[in-house]
XYZ file of C-alpha atoms in Angstrom:
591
model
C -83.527 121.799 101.247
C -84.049 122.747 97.806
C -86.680 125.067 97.692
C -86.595 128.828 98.819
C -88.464 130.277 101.264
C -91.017 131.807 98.604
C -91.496 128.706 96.935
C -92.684 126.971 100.497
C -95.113 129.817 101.029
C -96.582 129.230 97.609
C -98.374 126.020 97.723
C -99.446 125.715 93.910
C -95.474 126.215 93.012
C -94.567 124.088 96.025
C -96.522 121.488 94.784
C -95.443 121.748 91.003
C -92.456 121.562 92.091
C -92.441 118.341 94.839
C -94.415 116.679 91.259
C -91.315 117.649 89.253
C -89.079 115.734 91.984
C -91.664 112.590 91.672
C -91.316 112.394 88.073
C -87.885 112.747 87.923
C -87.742 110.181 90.574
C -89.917 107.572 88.908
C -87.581 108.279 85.393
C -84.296 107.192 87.339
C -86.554 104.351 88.601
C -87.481 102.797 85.145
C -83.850 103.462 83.765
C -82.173 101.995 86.282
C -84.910 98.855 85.839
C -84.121 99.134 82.108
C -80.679 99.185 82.363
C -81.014 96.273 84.762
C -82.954 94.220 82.123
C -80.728 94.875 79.499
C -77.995 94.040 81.487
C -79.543 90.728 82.336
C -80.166 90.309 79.004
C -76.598 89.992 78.383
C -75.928 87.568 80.490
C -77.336 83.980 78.752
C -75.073 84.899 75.846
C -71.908 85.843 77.290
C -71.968 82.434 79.453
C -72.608 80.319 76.616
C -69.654 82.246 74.721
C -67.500 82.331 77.537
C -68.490 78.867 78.336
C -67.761 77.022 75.554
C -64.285 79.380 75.497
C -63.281 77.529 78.298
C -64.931 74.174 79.268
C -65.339 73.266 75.642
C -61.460 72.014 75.425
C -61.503 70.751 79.373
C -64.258 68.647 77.934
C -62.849 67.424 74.887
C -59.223 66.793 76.356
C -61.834 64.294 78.812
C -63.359 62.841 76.058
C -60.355 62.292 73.833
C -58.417 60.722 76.786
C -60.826 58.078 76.213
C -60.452 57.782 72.787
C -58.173 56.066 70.657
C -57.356 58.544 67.899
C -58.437 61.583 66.100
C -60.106 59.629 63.353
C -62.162 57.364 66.335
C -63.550 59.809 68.595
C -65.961 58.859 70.858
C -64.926 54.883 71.155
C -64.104 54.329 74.698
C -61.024 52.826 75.705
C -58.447 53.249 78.861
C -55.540 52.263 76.630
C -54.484 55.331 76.377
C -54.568 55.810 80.576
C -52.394 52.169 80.686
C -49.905 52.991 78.200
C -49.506 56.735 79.659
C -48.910 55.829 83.549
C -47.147 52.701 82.996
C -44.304 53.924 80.911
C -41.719 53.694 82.946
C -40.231 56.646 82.004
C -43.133 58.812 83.348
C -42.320 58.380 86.756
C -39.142 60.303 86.180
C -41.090 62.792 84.433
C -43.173 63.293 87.334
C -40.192 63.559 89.500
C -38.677 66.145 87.199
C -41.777 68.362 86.705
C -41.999 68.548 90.875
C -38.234 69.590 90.831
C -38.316 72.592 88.140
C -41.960 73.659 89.867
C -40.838 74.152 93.574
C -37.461 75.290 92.892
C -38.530 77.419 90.531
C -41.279 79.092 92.677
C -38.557 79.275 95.635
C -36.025 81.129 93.458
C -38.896 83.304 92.167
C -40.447 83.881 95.957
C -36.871 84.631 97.446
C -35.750 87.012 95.059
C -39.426 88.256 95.282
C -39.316 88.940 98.926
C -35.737 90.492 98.906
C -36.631 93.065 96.187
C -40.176 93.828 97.893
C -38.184 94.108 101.410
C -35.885 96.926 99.761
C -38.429 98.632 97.908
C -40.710 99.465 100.618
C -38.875 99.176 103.913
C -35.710 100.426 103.449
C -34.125 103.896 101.801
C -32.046 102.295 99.014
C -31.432 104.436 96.045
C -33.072 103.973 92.182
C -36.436 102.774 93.668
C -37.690 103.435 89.766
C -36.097 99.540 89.189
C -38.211 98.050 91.142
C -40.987 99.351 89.056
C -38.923 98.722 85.935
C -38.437 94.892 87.260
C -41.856 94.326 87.871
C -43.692 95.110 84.246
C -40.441 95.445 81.158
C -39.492 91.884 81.673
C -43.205 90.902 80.663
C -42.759 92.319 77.221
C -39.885 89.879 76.837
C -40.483 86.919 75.352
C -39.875 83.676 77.609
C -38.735 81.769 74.984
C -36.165 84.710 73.751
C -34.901 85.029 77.570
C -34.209 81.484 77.672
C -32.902 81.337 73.981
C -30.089 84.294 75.628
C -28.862 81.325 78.627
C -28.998 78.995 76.233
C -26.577 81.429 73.702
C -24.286 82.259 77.142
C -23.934 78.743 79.059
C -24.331 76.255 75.973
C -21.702 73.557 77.142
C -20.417 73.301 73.298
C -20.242 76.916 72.093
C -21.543 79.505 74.786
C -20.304 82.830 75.226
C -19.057 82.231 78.700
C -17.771 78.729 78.514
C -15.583 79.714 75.191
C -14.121 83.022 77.252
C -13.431 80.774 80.133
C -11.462 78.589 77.353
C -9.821 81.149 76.670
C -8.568 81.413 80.320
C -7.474 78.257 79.984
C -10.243 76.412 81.332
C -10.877 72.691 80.286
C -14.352 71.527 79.380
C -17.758 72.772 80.114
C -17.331 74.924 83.054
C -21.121 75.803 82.956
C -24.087 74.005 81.570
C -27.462 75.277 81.089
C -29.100 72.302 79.916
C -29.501 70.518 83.463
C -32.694 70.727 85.777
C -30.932 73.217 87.938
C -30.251 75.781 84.506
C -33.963 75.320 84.082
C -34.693 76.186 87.216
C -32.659 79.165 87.629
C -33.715 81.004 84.525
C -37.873 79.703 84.758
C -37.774 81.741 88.334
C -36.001 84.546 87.013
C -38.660 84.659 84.256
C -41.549 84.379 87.066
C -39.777 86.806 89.712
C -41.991 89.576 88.195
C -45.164 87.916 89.022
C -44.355 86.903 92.394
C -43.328 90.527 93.181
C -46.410 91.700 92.069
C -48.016 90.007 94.506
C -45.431 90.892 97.975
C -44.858 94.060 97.346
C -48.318 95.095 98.019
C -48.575 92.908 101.606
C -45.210 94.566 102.295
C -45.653 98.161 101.871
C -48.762 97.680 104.067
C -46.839 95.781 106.708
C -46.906 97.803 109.994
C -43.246 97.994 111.377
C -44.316 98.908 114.871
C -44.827 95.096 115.551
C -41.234 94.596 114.875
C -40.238 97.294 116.883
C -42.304 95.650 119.676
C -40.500 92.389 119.105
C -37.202 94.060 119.369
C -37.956 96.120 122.847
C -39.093 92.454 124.185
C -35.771 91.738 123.720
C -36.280 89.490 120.346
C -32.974 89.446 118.130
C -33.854 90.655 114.204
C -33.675 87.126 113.360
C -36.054 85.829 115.520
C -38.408 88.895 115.274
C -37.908 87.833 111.373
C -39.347 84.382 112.077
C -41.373 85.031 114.473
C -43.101 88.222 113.579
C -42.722 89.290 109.565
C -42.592 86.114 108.042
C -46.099 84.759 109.005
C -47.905 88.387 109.150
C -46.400 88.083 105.372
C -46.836 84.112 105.304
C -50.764 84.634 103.424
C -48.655 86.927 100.709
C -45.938 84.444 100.339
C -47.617 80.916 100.112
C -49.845 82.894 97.542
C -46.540 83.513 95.779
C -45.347 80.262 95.941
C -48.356 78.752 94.498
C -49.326 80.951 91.911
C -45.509 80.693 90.849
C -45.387 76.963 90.853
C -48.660 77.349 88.612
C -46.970 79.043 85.963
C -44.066 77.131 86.212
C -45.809 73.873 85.432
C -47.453 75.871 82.377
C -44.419 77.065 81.075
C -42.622 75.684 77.998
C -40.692 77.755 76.569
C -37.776 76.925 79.379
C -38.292 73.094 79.154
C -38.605 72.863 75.563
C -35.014 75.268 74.838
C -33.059 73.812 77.968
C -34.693 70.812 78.876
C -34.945 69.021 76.030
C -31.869 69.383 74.606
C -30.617 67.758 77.988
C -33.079 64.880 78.396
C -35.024 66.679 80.773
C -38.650 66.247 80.272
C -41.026 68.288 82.257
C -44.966 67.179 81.865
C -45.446 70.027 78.992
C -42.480 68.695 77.172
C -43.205 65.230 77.389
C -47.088 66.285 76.119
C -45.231 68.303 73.077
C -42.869 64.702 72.236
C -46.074 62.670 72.065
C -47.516 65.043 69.790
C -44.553 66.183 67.739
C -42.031 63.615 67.495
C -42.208 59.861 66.434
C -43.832 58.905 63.139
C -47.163 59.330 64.125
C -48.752 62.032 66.792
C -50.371 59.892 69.548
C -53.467 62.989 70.772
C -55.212 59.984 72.828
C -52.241 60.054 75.062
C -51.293 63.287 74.854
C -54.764 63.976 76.656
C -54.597 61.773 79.292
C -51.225 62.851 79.845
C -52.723 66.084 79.883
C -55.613 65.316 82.069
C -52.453 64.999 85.575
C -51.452 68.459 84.665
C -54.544 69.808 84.252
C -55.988 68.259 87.384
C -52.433 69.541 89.395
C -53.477 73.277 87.993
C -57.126 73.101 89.156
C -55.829 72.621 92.697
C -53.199 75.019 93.054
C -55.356 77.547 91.713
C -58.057 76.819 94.229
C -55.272 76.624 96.751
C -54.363 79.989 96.039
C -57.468 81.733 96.084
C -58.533 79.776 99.526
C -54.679 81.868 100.080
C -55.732 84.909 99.373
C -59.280 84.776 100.530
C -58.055 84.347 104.484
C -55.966 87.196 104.217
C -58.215 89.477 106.563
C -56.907 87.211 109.573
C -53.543 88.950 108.901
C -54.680 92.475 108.762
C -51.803 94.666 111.011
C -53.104 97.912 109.661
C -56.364 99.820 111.529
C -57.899 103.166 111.294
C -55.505 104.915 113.394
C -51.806 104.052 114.695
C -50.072 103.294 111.341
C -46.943 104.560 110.110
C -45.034 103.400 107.918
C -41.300 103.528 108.464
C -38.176 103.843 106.418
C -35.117 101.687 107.360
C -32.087 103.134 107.103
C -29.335 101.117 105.017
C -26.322 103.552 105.823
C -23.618 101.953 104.361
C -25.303 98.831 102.774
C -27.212 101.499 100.635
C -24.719 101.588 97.965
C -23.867 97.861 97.573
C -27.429 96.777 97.613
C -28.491 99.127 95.023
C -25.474 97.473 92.768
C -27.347 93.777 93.842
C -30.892 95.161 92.051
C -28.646 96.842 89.193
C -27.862 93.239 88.297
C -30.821 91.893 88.850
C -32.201 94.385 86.877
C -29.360 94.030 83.827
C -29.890 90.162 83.645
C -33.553 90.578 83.214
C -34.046 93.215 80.942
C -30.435 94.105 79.048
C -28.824 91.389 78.820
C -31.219 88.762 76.934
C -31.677 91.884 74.087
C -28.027 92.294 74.261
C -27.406 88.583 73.813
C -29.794 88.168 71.079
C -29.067 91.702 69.117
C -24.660 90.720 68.892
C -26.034 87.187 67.864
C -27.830 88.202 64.887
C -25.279 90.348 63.571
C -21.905 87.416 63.615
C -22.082 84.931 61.509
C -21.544 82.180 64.222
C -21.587 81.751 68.171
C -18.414 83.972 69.156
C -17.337 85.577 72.126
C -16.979 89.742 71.596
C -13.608 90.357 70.539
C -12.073 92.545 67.679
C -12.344 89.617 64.920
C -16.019 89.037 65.896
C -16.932 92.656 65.769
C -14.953 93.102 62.201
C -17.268 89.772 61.232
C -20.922 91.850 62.131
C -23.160 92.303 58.933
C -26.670 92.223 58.473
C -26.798 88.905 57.067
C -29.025 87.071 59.095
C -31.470 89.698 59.001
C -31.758 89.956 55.239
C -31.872 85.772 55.282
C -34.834 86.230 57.558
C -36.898 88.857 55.560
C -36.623 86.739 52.486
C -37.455 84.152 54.250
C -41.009 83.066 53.238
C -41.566 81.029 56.213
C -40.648 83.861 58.609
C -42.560 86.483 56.851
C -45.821 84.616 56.658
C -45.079 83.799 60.494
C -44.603 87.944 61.094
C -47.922 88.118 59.481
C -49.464 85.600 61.511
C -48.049 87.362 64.498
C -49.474 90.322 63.865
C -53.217 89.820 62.367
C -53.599 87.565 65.986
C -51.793 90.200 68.356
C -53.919 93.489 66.673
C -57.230 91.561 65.591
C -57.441 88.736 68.069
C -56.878 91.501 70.681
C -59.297 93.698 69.479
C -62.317 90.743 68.997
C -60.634 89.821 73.074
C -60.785 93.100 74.593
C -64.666 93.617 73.029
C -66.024 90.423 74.563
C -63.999 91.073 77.876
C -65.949 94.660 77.972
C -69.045 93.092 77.710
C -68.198 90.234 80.310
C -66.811 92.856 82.724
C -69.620 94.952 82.481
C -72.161 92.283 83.382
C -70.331 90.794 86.141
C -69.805 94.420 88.270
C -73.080 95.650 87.137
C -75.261 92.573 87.604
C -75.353 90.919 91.190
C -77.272 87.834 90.428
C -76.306 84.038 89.999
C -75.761 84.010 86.713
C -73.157 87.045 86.764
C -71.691 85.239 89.180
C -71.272 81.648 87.379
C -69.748 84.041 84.203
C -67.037 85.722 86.626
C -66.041 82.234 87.448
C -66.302 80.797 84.076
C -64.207 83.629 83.025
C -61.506 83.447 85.182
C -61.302 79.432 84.637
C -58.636 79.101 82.027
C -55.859 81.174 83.973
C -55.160 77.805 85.842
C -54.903 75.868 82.471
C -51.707 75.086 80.999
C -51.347 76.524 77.393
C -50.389 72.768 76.026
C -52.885 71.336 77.442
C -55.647 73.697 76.394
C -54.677 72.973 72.883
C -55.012 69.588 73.200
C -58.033 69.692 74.131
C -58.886 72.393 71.139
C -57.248 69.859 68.581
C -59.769 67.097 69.426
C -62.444 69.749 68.697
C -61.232 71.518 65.643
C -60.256 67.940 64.052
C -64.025 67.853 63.842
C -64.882 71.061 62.482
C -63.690 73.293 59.148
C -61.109 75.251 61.797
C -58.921 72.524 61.912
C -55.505 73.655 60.390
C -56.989 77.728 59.417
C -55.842 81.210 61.340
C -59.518 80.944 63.110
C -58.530 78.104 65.835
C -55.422 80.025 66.741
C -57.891 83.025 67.012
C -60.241 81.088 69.285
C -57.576 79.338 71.090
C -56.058 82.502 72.191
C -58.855 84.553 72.941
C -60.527 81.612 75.116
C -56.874 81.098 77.258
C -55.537 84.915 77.768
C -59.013 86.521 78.221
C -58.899 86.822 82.086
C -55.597 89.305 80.869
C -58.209 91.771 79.258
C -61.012 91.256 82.540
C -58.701 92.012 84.577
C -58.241 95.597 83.901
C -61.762 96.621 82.803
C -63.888 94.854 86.026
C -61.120 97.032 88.564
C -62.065 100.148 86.201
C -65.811 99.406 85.815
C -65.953 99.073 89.719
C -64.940 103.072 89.874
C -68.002 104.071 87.410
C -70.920 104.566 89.293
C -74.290 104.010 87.920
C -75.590 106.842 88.733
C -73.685 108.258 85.966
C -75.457 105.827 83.482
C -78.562 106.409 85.144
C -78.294 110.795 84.476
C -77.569 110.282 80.656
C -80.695 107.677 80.441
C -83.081 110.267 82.460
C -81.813 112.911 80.129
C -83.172 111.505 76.888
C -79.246 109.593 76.183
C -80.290 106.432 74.605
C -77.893 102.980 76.095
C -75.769 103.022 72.627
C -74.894 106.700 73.299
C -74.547 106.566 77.394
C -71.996 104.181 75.841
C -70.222 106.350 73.675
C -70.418 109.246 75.531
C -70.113 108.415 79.415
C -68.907 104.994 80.044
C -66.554 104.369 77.211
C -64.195 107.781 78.172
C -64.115 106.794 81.817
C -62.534 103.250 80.718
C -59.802 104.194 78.003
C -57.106 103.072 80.558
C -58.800 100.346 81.335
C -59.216 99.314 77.555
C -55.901 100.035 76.733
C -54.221 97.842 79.372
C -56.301 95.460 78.633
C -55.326 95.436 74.855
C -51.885 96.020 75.394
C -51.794 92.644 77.940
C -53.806 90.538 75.294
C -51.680 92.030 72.245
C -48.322 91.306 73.737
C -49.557 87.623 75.005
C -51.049 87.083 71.808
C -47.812 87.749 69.929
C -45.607 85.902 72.133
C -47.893 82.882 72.589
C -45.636 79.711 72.383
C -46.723 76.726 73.966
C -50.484 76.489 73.109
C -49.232 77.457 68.923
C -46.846 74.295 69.346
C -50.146 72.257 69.223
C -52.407 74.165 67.584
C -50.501 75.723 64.311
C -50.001 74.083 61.134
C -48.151 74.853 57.763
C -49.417 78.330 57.022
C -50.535 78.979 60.508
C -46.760 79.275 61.623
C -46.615 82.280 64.147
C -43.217 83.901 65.130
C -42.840 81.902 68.792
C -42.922 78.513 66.740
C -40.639 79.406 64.074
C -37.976 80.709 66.522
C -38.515 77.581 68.045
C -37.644 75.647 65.242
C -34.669 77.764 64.635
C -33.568 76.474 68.202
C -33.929 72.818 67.307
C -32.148 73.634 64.214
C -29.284 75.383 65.831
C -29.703 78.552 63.505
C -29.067 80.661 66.037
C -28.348 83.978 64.203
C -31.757 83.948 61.950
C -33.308 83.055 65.605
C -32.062 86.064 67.482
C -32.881 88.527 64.058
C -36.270 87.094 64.162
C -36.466 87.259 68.390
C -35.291 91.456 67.995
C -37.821 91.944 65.320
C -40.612 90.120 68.101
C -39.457 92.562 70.725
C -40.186 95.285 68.510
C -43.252 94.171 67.505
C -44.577 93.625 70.940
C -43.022 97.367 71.974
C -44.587 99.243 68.961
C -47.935 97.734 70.388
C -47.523 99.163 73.626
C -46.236 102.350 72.502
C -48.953 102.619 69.983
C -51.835 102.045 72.233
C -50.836 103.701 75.240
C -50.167 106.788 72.510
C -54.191 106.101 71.048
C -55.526 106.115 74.615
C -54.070 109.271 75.742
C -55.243 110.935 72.526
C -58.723 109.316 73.312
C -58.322 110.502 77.159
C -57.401 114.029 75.887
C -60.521 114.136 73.469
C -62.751 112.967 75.591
């Protein structure tokens, strides 16, 4: 078909030509092998990087729980198992960390599945919310949003309880430091994520099967029950589980509201064997460690066996489907003033809350004396502050350079696992994506018992490590969905026209994934920043990042040079985003 009809009547041309095709044929033959061997090539490396990234604290936390102390690793012992599980305060703990987990994921789920039920299915008003709902309170960090409750519904001094004295209200109308406070604002903090996940099943729901129900004479509740809730149920239960994963990760909620109450969750109880008492006990710290971890593993396998049977719910074929629009009519207006408030206790209010805090000199409700009190005091305490500055620095050399090194080994990673279909590719996906179900505490105790051994123990360089090795499925995530969309063919053109691999680099495949890059630096930076509960264990004087000192300023009660320090983090993490979404589009534009 590509030859004219001269060209077929000339046999000497036509057969120039049909050598031309074979050569150019047998070129894209040996690139594409060469490509394909240097891909391989990749692949030993990466898995022992990756692999000692993340088995190489699952392994240690192992070893050390059967070790006495730091100084006598390797001597076996099950002391540490004994004194851990037969404490007889553990079995509260247990009961506790159950509590906060579930009702945390069902607050999270629920709110989830009313938001994703609005968004898609009905014709409420400001559907830009949802969106803003979904990825703003991310950049907020959890242990800022739960500083805010704690700054509103403290039983002693809050901003609500004292205007409800005021009223002439006795007591402690509200507390926030119970298990059901903790609850409330972990699910709030994890609503995003279990959005994320329904919104998608939901907008893809087809509404004619409802319809159905209701001409059969079904009532909307039972055509709820009986019809959306288990086509949805795969979407849900995924919800719920990957919810209640993050939940029993999560410290920055149980270490600002639960422990102040005497509420110890299995992360908190992990962080007071390690940094309270007169002597950190790591031994049992790990074997603590070793129920949580185990509790992760399977809920993470639970939820991908979830997500995995998901084609036994498909409602949507190649022809038939509409999607549908419900109509609100007068419930419009009031509904949309529901997701306002959603929307203003996730986002506005915690900044609010912290930005009036740092500028009074003590806990006040807003009134004419407390705004004739505001002055920049706390602020200028903080910036003189040694402590806090070195911590800012901290912050920021891990969140710019430990995103940076993080985003370069997830390109290489993500490359060899959607451009290599072997074995090995495939052991490095999973290797890769093993430390999402690890909680953060745990992960660094299994780090200390490592670094104790080497020269990192105590330096910027096992923070460095420690992060990159538990956020780096954030920066896969991103580049494998935008490698799948380059073709190889594009590669393979560049290499047949003379483009050596370091330039088809530069000049084809590197363009195509700026987004990808950039939201995968932007997830990593803003983590990395933020990071809390694996810092707790890991940081030392000098290594102090900004999540620990604002967490010390909670235990100390300094609540002003906490909320100047929380506003500065907030900025930080913004002027990140900002900065490399602004980079990338430059890049994008070049390019």
């Amino acid at each position: 078909g590509t030859f004219s009809k001269g060209e077929v009547l000339n046999p000497l041309l036509l057969k120039r030509r049909a050598g031309e095709a074979s050569i150019t044929l047998y070129k894209a033959e040996i690139t594409r092998s060469a490509m394909q061997k240097t891909s391989t090539a990749l692949t030993p490396g990466l898995i022992a990087i990756v692999g000692f990234l993340t088995l190489c604290p699952v392994v240690m936390l192992v070893l050390g729980s059967f070790s006495g102390e730091l100084g006598a690793f390797g001597a076996f012992t099950l002391d540490k198992y004994v004194a851990a599980y037969t404490d007889p305060a553990f079995a509260e703990i247990l009961v506790s960390t159950v509590i906060f987990t579930l009702g945390s994921a069902l607050v999270a789920t629920g709110l989830a599945l009313f938001l994703a039920y609005l968004n898609t299915r009905t014709n409420i008003p400001g559907k830009f919310m949802f969106g803003v709902i979904s990825l703003i309170p991310m950049m907020v960090p959890h242990i800022l949003f739960a500083v805010s409750w704690v700054l509103l519904l403290n039983p002693s001094n809050g901003m609500i309880n004292l205007f409800l004295r005021q009223l002439g209200i006795e007591g402690a109308a509200l507390n926030i430091y119970s298990l059901t406070g903790m609850i409330l604002v972990e699910g709030l903090l994890d609503l995003p994520i279990a959005y994320l996940v329904i919104a998608p099943a939901m907008s893809a729901f087809d509404v004619a099967l409802e319809e159905s129900s209701r001409v059969c004479g079904a009532s909307n509740a039972r055509t709820l029950f009986r019809v959306t809730l288990p086509v949805l149920r795969p979407a849900i239960l995924a919800a719920l589980t990957l919810v209640i994963v993050r939940s029993l990760a999560s410290f920055a909620v149980p270490s600002v509201i639960g422990m102040p109450g005497r509420i110890y969750v299995l992360a908190t109880h992990i962080y007071s064997i390690v940094a309270t008492g007169y002597a950190a006990d790591y031994g049992m710290a790990a074997a603590v460690g070793m129920s949580a971890l185990a509790a992760s593993i399977t809920l993470i396998v639970l939820y991908r066996r979830l997500t995995r049977e998901g084609e036994r719910y498909v409602t949507i074929s190649s022809r038939g489907y509409r999607p549908s629009v419900i109509d609100l009519k007068g419930a419009r207006y009031p509904l949309f003033a529901v997701v306002a408030l959603i929307s203003f206790v996730l986002i506005v209010l915690p900044i609010l809350v912290l930005f009036y805090t740092s500028l009074v000199p003590y806990v006040m409700t807003p009134s004419a004396k407390a705004f004739a009190a505001m002055s920049w005091r706390h602020w200028v305490t903080v910036l003189k502050d040694p402590v806090s500055l070195l911590a800012l620095k901290n912050s920021l050399y891990l969140g710019v350079g430990g995103a940076t090194l993080g985003i370069v080994l997830s390109f290489f990673v993500a490359y060899v696992i959607v451009k290599v279909r072997s074995k090995a590719s495939g052991l490095l996906e999973s290797l890769s994506f093993l430390s999402f179900s690890f909680p953060g505490i745990v992960v660094g105790i299994g780090f200390m018992w490592f670094f104790v051994q080497t020269p990192l123990y105590s330096t910027i360089w096992a923070l460095l490590i420690g992060y990159i090795a538990t956020y780096l499925p954030y920066g896969l995530r991103p580049l494998t969905s935008a490698f799948v969309q380059i073709h190889s063919h594009l590669e393979e053109s560049s290499r047949v026209c003379g483009g050596g691999p370091l330039y088809t680099m530069r000049r084809i495949v590197l363009p195509l994934l700026v987004p990808g890059i950039a939201s995968g630096w932007i997830l990593m930076a803003t983590m990395f920043v933020r990071e809390l509960s694996l810092s707790v264990v890991l940081s030392r004087p000098g290594t102090e990042v900004l999540a620990v000192q604002i967490l010390r300023f909670a235990e100390d009660g300094l609540w002003g040079r906490l909320s100047a320090l929380g506003i500065l983090m907030i900025f930080i993490s913004t002027a990140l985003v900002v900065l490399a979404n602004v980079i990338a589009r430059k890049l994008s534009k070049r390019d």
